[in-house]
């Protein structure tokens, strides 16, 4: 008797070795090995050539309606290694009967750790100090020079209070911060943990010395941070965005950072990625990172394993663990 047939999988992104090793061990896997993640055309060609039933992707592969239409009907499940799924046309996927899954729950802590790091770094000018040291220091810095903003004990507003927002709130409480949040619905007290809910974002903003974004990119949240909402923050506030660039009007953000309305910002995500607006790179009061909030060994492995678990479950007929719809 031969080996039982293993399900056919295409891994379209460059993933940690632990994840690709497992993909090869458990599936008949075509694992991409180029210099960059597969393009849409490459993914379509690979899924066709391999007659794949499963596709493992990350958010660099946009599954828009045209790409979904070009994928063969044999493909039964697409698992994105991300919690966000704004790169996927869910209506088109659903219409063609494709099951789509994401990886909620496994990246909350690392993403919130990263957001809090960006908050601290932006407020306390960590990157500017690092630049000075790398340039050799060798200059006097007076008691009144290069001062940052105190973090402990201040008020933070969270836009979005899902799992990552709540993980951010836990970190903020560790710094004795007062936590406010805006979300469509108020959370039950066990999840709110003393945070104050604002139905209206515009009422929350004037109280926020810090504002951290933790909402998905949707039609409703597009440019929710704009000239009008930025003007409602107290002068000298600090903004952190590790969620999605689409939440922010970047021209308004640039103006707020150069006018002093914002003291600083920590930005991990941008409207255009990877070709982000280079005006931000010229601003000393911005700390930048390349959409990398969940990037620890443990979390990136956990995300990949979770995506593989989802694909295995679907292809074994058990149904998805993390379906985007049911
Ligand atoms: C996520 O999980 O959505 C991260 O932003 C990576 O895409």
mmCIF file of C-alpha atoms and ligand atoms in Angstrom:
data_model
loop_
_atom_site.group_PDB
_atom_site.id
_atom_site.type_symbol
_atom_site.label_atom_id
_atom_site.label_comp_id
_atom_site.label_asym_id
_atom_site.label_seq_id
_atom_site.Cartn_x
_atom_site.Cartn_y
_atom_site.Cartn_z
ATOM 1 C CA UNK A 1 0.000 0.000 0.000
ATOM 2 C CA UNK A 2 1.284 3.502 -0.845
ATOM 3 C CA UNK A 3 1.307 6.520 1.392
ATOM 4 C CA UNK A 4 -2.105 8.199 1.929
ATOM 5 C CA UNK A 5 -2.476 11.245 -0.309
ATOM 6 C CA UNK A 6 -1.548 14.415 1.508
ATOM 7 C CA UNK A 7 -3.601 17.563 0.815
ATOM 8 C CA UNK A 8 -2.053 19.877 -1.765
ATOM 9 C CA UNK A 9 -0.995 23.264 -0.462
ATOM 10 C CA UNK A 10 0.658 26.384 -1.861
ATOM 11 C CA UNK A 11 2.568 28.556 0.602
ATOM 12 C CA UNK A 12 2.738 31.896 -1.204
ATOM 13 C CA UNK A 13 4.717 33.882 1.359
ATOM 14 C CA UNK A 14 8.169 33.691 2.895
ATOM 15 C CA UNK A 15 7.493 32.224 6.338
ATOM 16 C CA UNK A 16 9.654 31.078 9.272
ATOM 17 C CA UNK A 17 11.417 27.748 8.757
ATOM 18 C CA UNK A 18 9.435 26.063 11.551
ATOM 19 C CA UNK A 19 6.243 26.826 9.627
ATOM 20 C CA UNK A 20 7.479 25.755 6.196
ATOM 21 C CA UNK A 21 9.004 22.590 7.696
ATOM 22 C CA UNK A 22 5.624 21.681 9.128
ATOM 23 C CA UNK A 23 3.892 22.561 5.845
ATOM 24 C CA UNK A 24 6.238 20.184 3.989
ATOM 25 C CA UNK A 25 5.809 17.435 6.586
ATOM 26 C CA UNK A 26 2.020 17.481 6.697
ATOM 27 C CA UNK A 27 1.033 18.526 3.181
ATOM 28 C CA UNK A 28 2.021 17.985 -0.389
ATOM 29 C CA UNK A 29 3.321 21.543 -0.258
ATOM 30 C CA UNK A 30 4.660 23.866 -2.889
ATOM 31 C CA UNK A 31 6.588 26.329 -0.732
ATOM 32 C CA UNK A 32 7.588 29.604 -2.325
ATOM 33 C CA UNK A 33 11.277 30.374 -2.075
ATOM 34 C CA UNK A 34 11.780 33.614 -4.009
ATOM 35 C CA UNK A 35 13.241 36.862 -2.767
ATOM 36 C CA UNK A 36 9.781 38.250 -2.013
ATOM 37 C CA UNK A 37 6.292 36.877 -1.410
ATOM 38 C CA UNK A 38 4.419 35.637 -4.485
ATOM 39 C CA UNK A 39 2.654 38.216 -6.633
ATOM 40 C CA UNK A 40 -0.973 37.687 -7.568
ATOM 41 C CA UNK A 41 0.041 36.245 -10.957
ATOM 42 C CA UNK A 42 2.585 33.930 -9.340
ATOM 43 C CA UNK A 43 0.075 32.725 -6.760
ATOM 44 C CA UNK A 44 -2.559 32.009 -9.423
ATOM 45 C CA UNK A 45 -0.015 30.115 -11.534
ATOM 46 C CA UNK A 46 1.260 28.133 -8.528
ATOM 47 C CA UNK A 47 -2.212 27.152 -7.315
ATOM 48 C CA UNK A 48 -3.126 26.031 -10.844
ATOM 49 C CA UNK A 49 0.105 24.126 -11.493
ATOM 50 C CA UNK A 50 0.008 22.389 -8.114
ATOM 51 C CA UNK A 51 -3.774 21.826 -8.223
ATOM 52 C CA UNK A 52 -3.747 23.153 -4.681
ATOM 53 C CA UNK A 53 -6.694 22.741 -2.355
ATOM 54 C CA UNK A 54 -5.208 25.098 0.223
ATOM 55 C CA UNK A 55 -3.427 28.448 -0.025
ATOM 56 C CA UNK A 56 -1.439 29.961 2.813
ATOM 57 C CA UNK A 57 -0.832 33.681 2.368
ATOM 58 C CA UNK A 58 0.024 36.891 4.175
ATOM 59 C CA UNK A 59 -1.282 40.391 3.682
ATOM 60 C CA UNK A 60 1.136 41.171 0.831
ATOM 61 C CA UNK A 61 -1.071 39.044 -1.438
ATOM 62 C CA UNK A 62 -4.225 40.949 -2.312
ATOM 63 C CA UNK A 63 -7.043 38.502 -2.987
ATOM 64 C CA UNK A 64 -9.213 40.920 -4.911
ATOM 65 C CA UNK A 65 -12.195 39.886 -7.016
ATOM 66 C CA UNK A 66 -10.115 39.426 -10.191
ATOM 67 C CA UNK A 67 -7.523 37.255 -8.445
ATOM 68 C CA UNK A 68 -10.204 35.179 -6.761
ATOM 69 C CA UNK A 69 -11.943 34.680 -10.101
ATOM 70 C CA UNK A 70 -8.687 33.436 -11.627
ATOM 71 C CA UNK A 71 -8.047 30.858 -8.906
ATOM 72 C CA UNK A 72 -9.219 27.361 -9.859
ATOM 73 C CA UNK A 73 -12.337 25.851 -8.303
ATOM 74 C CA UNK A 74 -10.213 23.086 -6.682
ATOM 75 C CA UNK A 75 -8.977 25.639 -4.169
ATOM 76 C CA UNK A 76 -11.112 25.173 -1.079
ATOM 77 C CA UNK A 77 -9.438 27.234 1.621
ATOM 78 C CA UNK A 78 -7.253 30.354 1.823
ATOM 79 C CA UNK A 79 -5.652 30.947 5.219
ATOM 80 C CA UNK A 80 -4.112 34.336 5.870
ATOM 81 C CA UNK A 81 -1.336 34.545 8.444
ATOM 82 C CA UNK A 82 -2.722 37.749 9.921
ATOM 83 C CA UNK A 83 -5.602 38.897 12.042
ATOM 84 C CA UNK A 84 -6.452 41.680 9.587
ATOM 85 C CA UNK A 85 -8.112 40.673 6.321
ATOM 86 C CA UNK A 86 -8.605 43.935 4.472
ATOM 87 C CA UNK A 87 -6.423 42.469 1.683
ATOM 88 C CA UNK A 88 -9.184 39.970 0.897
ATOM 89 C CA UNK A 89 -12.411 40.673 -0.957
ATOM 90 C CA UNK A 90 -14.545 38.624 1.420
ATOM 91 C CA UNK A 91 -17.749 39.105 -0.575
ATOM 92 C CA UNK A 92 -16.101 37.729 -3.723
ATOM 93 C CA UNK A 93 -14.498 34.842 -1.796
ATOM 94 C CA UNK A 94 -17.788 33.951 -0.194
ATOM 95 C CA UNK A 95 -19.654 34.143 -3.493
ATOM 96 C CA UNK A 96 -17.313 31.581 -5.052
ATOM 97 C CA UNK A 97 -17.537 29.274 -2.008
ATOM 98 C CA UNK A 98 -13.947 29.693 -0.859
ATOM 99 C CA UNK A 99 -13.404 29.299 2.887
ATOM 100 C CA UNK A 100 -11.143 32.031 4.275
ATOM 101 C CA UNK A 101 -9.526 32.007 7.704
ATOM 102 C CA UNK A 102 -7.288 34.334 9.717
ATOM 103 C CA UNK A 103 -5.205 33.988 12.890
ATOM 104 C CA UNK A 104 -6.955 35.826 15.735
ATOM 105 C CA UNK A 105 -5.793 35.459 19.315
ATOM 106 C CA UNK A 106 -2.200 34.348 18.779
ATOM 107 C CA UNK A 107 -0.653 37.745 18.116
ATOM 108 C CA UNK A 108 -2.376 40.014 20.638
ATOM 109 C CA UNK A 109 0.413 40.170 23.200
ATOM 110 C CA UNK A 110 3.255 40.723 20.757
ATOM 111 C CA UNK A 111 1.341 43.369 18.824
ATOM 112 C CA UNK A 112 0.408 45.185 22.037
ATOM 113 C CA UNK A 113 4.001 44.891 23.325
ATOM 114 C CA UNK A 114 5.119 46.494 20.087
ATOM 115 C CA UNK A 115 2.485 49.233 20.236
ATOM 116 C CA UNK A 116 3.533 50.078 23.770
ATOM 117 C CA UNK A 117 7.173 50.114 22.712
ATOM 118 C CA UNK A 118 6.280 52.594 19.945
ATOM 119 C CA UNK A 119 4.338 54.687 22.455
ATOM 120 C CA UNK A 120 7.273 54.826 24.865
ATOM 121 C CA UNK A 121 9.798 55.399 22.092
ATOM 122 C CA UNK A 122 7.779 58.218 20.496
ATOM 123 C CA UNK A 123 7.054 59.927 23.805
ATOM 124 C CA UNK A 124 10.578 59.568 25.185
ATOM 125 C CA UNK A 125 12.399 60.132 21.856
ATOM 126 C CA UNK A 126 14.275 56.826 21.964
ATOM 127 C CA UNK A 127 15.236 56.891 18.287
ATOM 128 C CA UNK A 128 16.656 60.416 18.550
ATOM 129 C CA UNK A 129 18.866 59.409 21.473
ATOM 130 C CA UNK A 130 20.003 56.352 19.575
ATOM 131 C CA UNK A 131 20.908 58.563 16.575
ATOM 132 C CA UNK A 132 22.985 60.831 18.839
ATOM 133 C CA UNK A 133 24.912 57.897 20.274
ATOM 134 C CA UNK A 134 25.557 56.385 16.849
ATOM 135 C CA UNK A 135 26.919 59.750 15.716
ATOM 136 C CA UNK A 136 29.464 59.547 18.564
ATOM 137 C CA UNK A 137 27.618 61.714 21.185
ATOM 138 C CA UNK A 138 30.552 64.088 21.942
ATOM 139 C CA UNK A 139 28.328 67.096 22.595
ATOM 140 C CA UNK A 140 26.783 68.691 25.635
ATOM 141 C CA UNK A 141 23.141 67.959 26.331
ATOM 142 C CA UNK A 142 21.623 70.388 28.825
ATOM 143 C CA UNK A 143 18.967 69.611 31.407
ATOM 144 C CA UNK A 144 16.379 71.319 29.257
ATOM 145 C CA UNK A 145 17.352 69.698 25.957
ATOM 146 C CA UNK A 146 15.697 66.812 24.135
ATOM 147 C CA UNK A 147 12.898 66.431 26.631
ATOM 148 C CA UNK A 148 10.154 63.910 26.058
ATOM 149 C CA UNK A 149 6.610 63.492 27.342
ATOM 150 C CA UNK A 150 5.947 61.610 30.575
ATOM 151 C CA UNK A 151 3.986 58.414 29.985
ATOM 152 C CA UNK A 152 3.134 57.102 33.457
ATOM 153 C CA UNK A 153 -0.105 58.370 34.903
ATOM 154 C CA UNK A 154 -1.345 60.021 31.688
ATOM 155 C CA UNK A 155 -4.606 59.391 29.840
ATOM 156 C CA UNK A 156 -4.633 57.102 26.835
ATOM 157 C CA UNK A 157 -7.459 56.729 24.344
ATOM 158 C CA UNK A 158 -7.816 53.494 22.415
ATOM 159 C CA UNK A 159 -9.598 53.500 19.081
ATOM 160 C CA UNK A 160 -10.894 49.928 18.961
ATOM 161 C CA UNK A 161 -11.115 47.614 21.939
ATOM 162 C CA UNK A 162 -10.828 44.134 20.444
ATOM 163 C CA UNK A 163 -8.260 41.642 21.674
ATOM 164 C CA UNK A 164 -5.240 43.799 20.773
ATOM 165 C CA UNK A 165 -6.842 46.969 22.139
ATOM 166 C CA UNK A 166 -7.542 45.192 25.416
ATOM 167 C CA UNK A 167 -3.960 43.885 25.566
ATOM 168 C CA UNK A 168 -2.798 47.487 25.065
ATOM 169 C CA UNK A 169 -5.119 48.604 27.878
ATOM 170 C CA UNK A 170 -3.522 46.026 30.212
ATOM 171 C CA UNK A 171 -0.084 47.423 29.448
ATOM 172 C CA UNK A 172 -1.284 51.004 29.919
ATOM 173 C CA UNK A 173 -2.747 50.113 33.323
ATOM 174 C CA UNK A 174 0.701 48.816 34.301
ATOM 175 C CA UNK A 175 1.919 52.382 33.728
ATOM 176 C CA UNK A 176 -0.890 53.788 35.906
ATOM 177 C CA UNK A 177 -2.569 55.294 32.855
ATOM 178 C CA UNK A 178 -6.231 56.200 32.728
ATOM 179 C CA UNK A 179 -7.743 54.213 29.865
ATOM 180 C CA UNK A 180 -10.519 55.527 27.610
ATOM 181 C CA UNK A 181 -11.819 53.740 24.538
ATOM 182 C CA UNK A 182 -14.030 54.258 21.565
ATOM 183 C CA UNK A 183 -15.717 51.230 20.021
ATOM 184 C CA UNK A 184 -19.090 50.720 18.377
ATOM 185 C CA UNK A 185 -20.399 48.842 21.403
ATOM 186 C CA UNK A 186 -19.591 49.052 25.077
ATOM 187 C CA UNK A 187 -17.791 45.979 26.437
ATOM 188 C CA UNK A 188 -18.995 44.043 29.486
ATOM 189 C CA UNK A 189 -17.233 45.125 32.709
ATOM 190 C CA UNK A 190 -15.062 41.976 32.795
ATOM 191 C CA UNK A 191 -13.475 43.000 29.494
ATOM 192 C CA UNK A 192 -13.600 46.739 30.107
ATOM 193 C CA UNK A 193 -11.504 46.380 33.271
ATOM 194 C CA UNK A 194 -12.316 49.914 34.398
ATOM 195 C CA UNK A 195 -11.746 51.605 31.021
ATOM 196 C CA UNK A 196 -14.228 54.346 30.113
ATOM 197 C CA UNK A 197 -16.272 53.871 26.917
ATOM 198 C CA UNK A 198 -17.066 56.728 24.555
ATOM 199 C CA UNK A 199 -19.741 56.140 21.973
ATOM 200 C CA UNK A 200 -18.530 59.282 20.201
ATOM 201 C CA UNK A 201 -14.845 59.388 19.286
ATOM 202 C CA UNK A 202 -14.956 63.180 19.129
ATOM 203 C CA UNK A 203 -15.913 63.355 22.792
ATOM 204 C CA UNK A 204 -13.019 61.123 23.832
ATOM 205 C CA UNK A 205 -10.227 62.827 21.900
ATOM 206 C CA UNK A 206 -9.890 66.081 23.903
ATOM 207 C CA UNK A 207 -8.944 63.976 26.954
ATOM 208 C CA UNK A 208 -6.256 61.850 25.262
ATOM 209 C CA UNK A 209 -2.599 62.782 25.692
ATOM 210 C CA UNK A 210 -1.965 59.453 23.980
ATOM 211 C CA UNK A 211 -4.048 57.906 21.223
ATOM 212 C CA UNK A 212 -3.424 54.358 20.029
ATOM 213 C CA UNK A 213 -5.238 52.822 17.066
ATOM 214 C CA UNK A 214 -6.471 49.225 17.216
ATOM 215 C CA UNK A 215 -9.340 49.109 14.731
ATOM 216 C CA UNK A 216 -9.574 47.209 11.431
ATOM 217 C CA UNK A 217 -9.466 48.992 8.072
ATOM 218 C CA UNK A 218 -13.045 49.211 6.844
ATOM 219 C CA UNK A 219 -15.127 51.709 4.910
ATOM 220 C CA UNK A 220 -16.254 53.173 8.263
ATOM 221 C CA UNK A 221 -12.743 53.594 9.685
ATOM 222 C CA UNK A 222 -11.114 54.928 6.509
ATOM 223 C CA UNK A 223 -9.333 58.223 7.432
ATOM 224 C CA UNK A 224 -11.114 58.301 10.791
ATOM 225 C CA UNK A 225 -8.009 60.113 12.005
ATOM 226 C CA UNK A 226 -8.064 63.260 9.901
ATOM 227 C CA UNK A 227 -7.543 67.015 10.256
ATOM 228 C CA UNK A 228 -10.800 67.345 12.197
ATOM 229 C CA UNK A 229 -10.178 64.541 14.678
ATOM 230 C CA UNK A 230 -6.466 65.379 15.132
ATOM 231 C CA UNK A 231 -7.445 68.954 16.017
ATOM 232 C CA UNK A 232 -9.577 67.612 18.886
ATOM 233 C CA UNK A 233 -6.570 66.066 20.648
ATOM 234 C CA UNK A 234 -4.828 68.199 23.250
ATOM 235 C CA UNK A 235 -1.868 70.050 21.743
ATOM 236 C CA UNK A 236 1.262 67.925 22.122
ATOM 237 C CA UNK A 237 -0.477 64.540 22.043
ATOM 238 C CA UNK A 238 1.249 61.346 20.905
ATOM 239 C CA UNK A 239 -0.266 59.027 18.278
ATOM 240 C CA UNK A 240 0.523 55.336 17.839
ATOM 241 C CA UNK A 241 -0.666 53.327 14.855
ATOM 242 C CA UNK A 242 0.157 49.631 14.609
ATOM 243 C CA UNK A 243 -3.270 48.784 13.147
ATOM 244 C CA UNK A 244 -3.743 49.873 9.530
ATOM 245 C CA UNK A 245 -2.542 52.893 7.583
ATOM 246 C CA UNK A 246 -5.982 53.341 6.068
ATOM 247 C CA UNK A 247 -7.273 54.665 9.387
ATOM 248 C CA UNK A 248 -5.240 57.834 8.963
ATOM 249 C CA UNK A 249 -5.304 60.767 6.551
ATOM 250 C CA UNK A 250 -1.540 61.025 6.124
ATOM 251 C CA UNK A 251 -1.524 64.625 4.866
ATOM 252 C CA UNK A 252 -3.365 65.675 8.027
ATOM 253 C CA UNK A 253 -0.994 63.583 10.143
ATOM 254 C CA UNK A 254 2.024 65.213 8.512
ATOM 255 C CA UNK A 255 0.578 68.676 9.187
ATOM 256 C CA UNK A 256 -0.152 67.780 12.831
ATOM 257 C CA UNK A 257 3.408 66.518 13.320
ATOM 258 C CA UNK A 258 5.016 69.573 11.764
ATOM 259 C CA UNK A 259 2.746 72.140 13.426
ATOM 260 C CA UNK A 260 3.254 70.818 16.968
ATOM 261 C CA UNK A 261 -0.350 69.664 17.332
ATOM 262 C CA UNK A 262 1.192 66.215 17.779
ATOM 263 C CA UNK A 263 4.350 65.949 19.854
ATOM 264 C CA UNK A 264 5.274 62.668 18.185
ATOM 265 C CA UNK A 265 3.993 59.544 16.486
ATOM 266 C CA UNK A 266 4.922 55.882 16.362
ATOM 267 C CA UNK A 267 3.952 54.449 12.990
ATOM 268 C CA UNK A 268 4.145 50.795 11.995
ATOM 269 C CA UNK A 269 1.575 50.946 9.190
ATOM 270 C CA UNK A 270 0.968 53.237 6.223
ATOM 271 C CA UNK A 271 -1.617 53.857 3.536
ATOM 272 C CA UNK A 272 0.890 52.605 0.950
ATOM 273 C CA UNK A 273 3.145 49.688 1.845
ATOM 274 C CA UNK A 274 5.971 49.107 1.263
ATOM 275 C CA UNK A 275 6.228 52.390 -0.669
ATOM 276 C CA UNK A 276 5.261 54.546 2.291
ATOM 277 C CA UNK A 277 5.167 58.323 2.260
ATOM 278 C CA UNK A 278 8.832 59.273 2.715
ATOM 279 C CA UNK A 279 7.954 62.672 4.184
ATOM 280 C CA UNK A 280 7.578 60.832 7.505
ATOM 281 C CA UNK A 281 11.170 59.572 7.350
ATOM 282 C CA UNK A 282 12.395 63.172 7.418
ATOM 283 C CA UNK A 283 10.596 64.002 10.678
ATOM 284 C CA UNK A 284 12.604 63.553 13.896
ATOM 285 C CA UNK A 285 9.438 63.256 15.972
ATOM 286 C CA UNK A 286 8.319 60.065 14.253
ATOM 287 C CA UNK A 287 9.533 56.562 14.974
ATOM 288 C CA UNK A 288 8.923 54.245 12.052
ATOM 289 C CA UNK A 289 8.758 50.502 11.525
ATOM 290 C CA UNK A 290 7.851 48.337 8.509
ATOM 291 C CA UNK A 291 4.470 46.771 9.500
ATOM 292 C CA UNK A 292 6.136 44.343 11.832
ATOM 293 C CA UNK A 293 4.168 44.503 15.092
ATOM 294 C CA UNK A 294 3.720 40.746 15.525
ATOM 295 C CA UNK A 295 7.258 39.818 14.492
ATOM 296 C CA UNK A 296 8.637 37.682 17.311
ATOM 297 C CA UNK A 297 9.824 34.114 16.739
ATOM 298 C CA UNK A 298 7.122 32.743 19.002
ATOM 299 C CA UNK A 299 4.268 34.730 17.490
ATOM 300 C CA UNK A 300 5.193 34.357 13.824
ATOM 301 C CA UNK A 301 5.500 30.584 14.365
ATOM 302 C CA UNK A 302 2.162 30.529 16.191
ATOM 303 C CA UNK A 303 0.491 32.472 13.357
ATOM 304 C CA UNK A 304 1.871 30.095 10.727
ATOM 305 C CA UNK A 305 0.862 27.033 12.752
ATOM 306 C CA UNK A 306 -2.615 28.430 13.264
ATOM 307 C CA UNK A 307 -3.009 28.995 9.526
ATOM 308 C CA UNK A 308 -1.843 25.421 8.859
ATOM 309 C CA UNK A 309 -4.273 24.127 11.508
ATOM 310 C CA UNK A 310 -7.088 25.925 9.710
ATOM 311 C CA UNK A 311 -6.133 24.483 6.320
ATOM 312 C CA UNK A 312 -5.743 20.973 7.749
ATOM 313 C CA UNK A 313 -9.121 21.190 9.471
ATOM 314 C CA UNK A 314 -10.923 22.303 6.316
ATOM 315 C CA UNK A 315 -9.251 19.768 4.054
ATOM 316 C CA UNK A 316 -9.998 16.977 6.542
ATOM 317 C CA UNK A 317 -13.664 17.974 6.431
ATOM 318 C CA UNK A 318 -13.788 19.251 10.005
ATOM 319 C CA UNK A 319 -14.530 22.854 9.090
ATOM 320 C CA UNK A 320 -12.378 25.937 9.765
ATOM 321 C CA UNK A 321 -11.224 26.951 13.258
ATOM 322 C CA UNK A 322 -11.126 30.673 12.466
ATOM 323 C CA UNK A 323 -13.590 31.283 9.638
ATOM 324 C CA UNK A 324 -14.088 34.883 8.539
ATOM 325 C CA UNK A 325 -17.793 34.135 8.298
ATOM 326 C CA UNK A 326 -19.972 31.188 9.255
HETATM 327 C C1 LIG B 1 -2.134 41.372 11.128
HETATM 328 O O1 LIG B 1 -2.085 40.284 11.693
HETATM 329 O O2 LIG B 1 -3.169 41.830 10.648
HETATM 330 C C2 LIG B 1 -0.852 42.106 10.982
HETATM 331 O O3 LIG B 1 -1.047 43.458 10.745
HETATM 332 C C3 LIG B 1 -0.029 41.511 9.866
HETATM 333 O O4 LIG B 1 -0.685 41.699 8.682
#
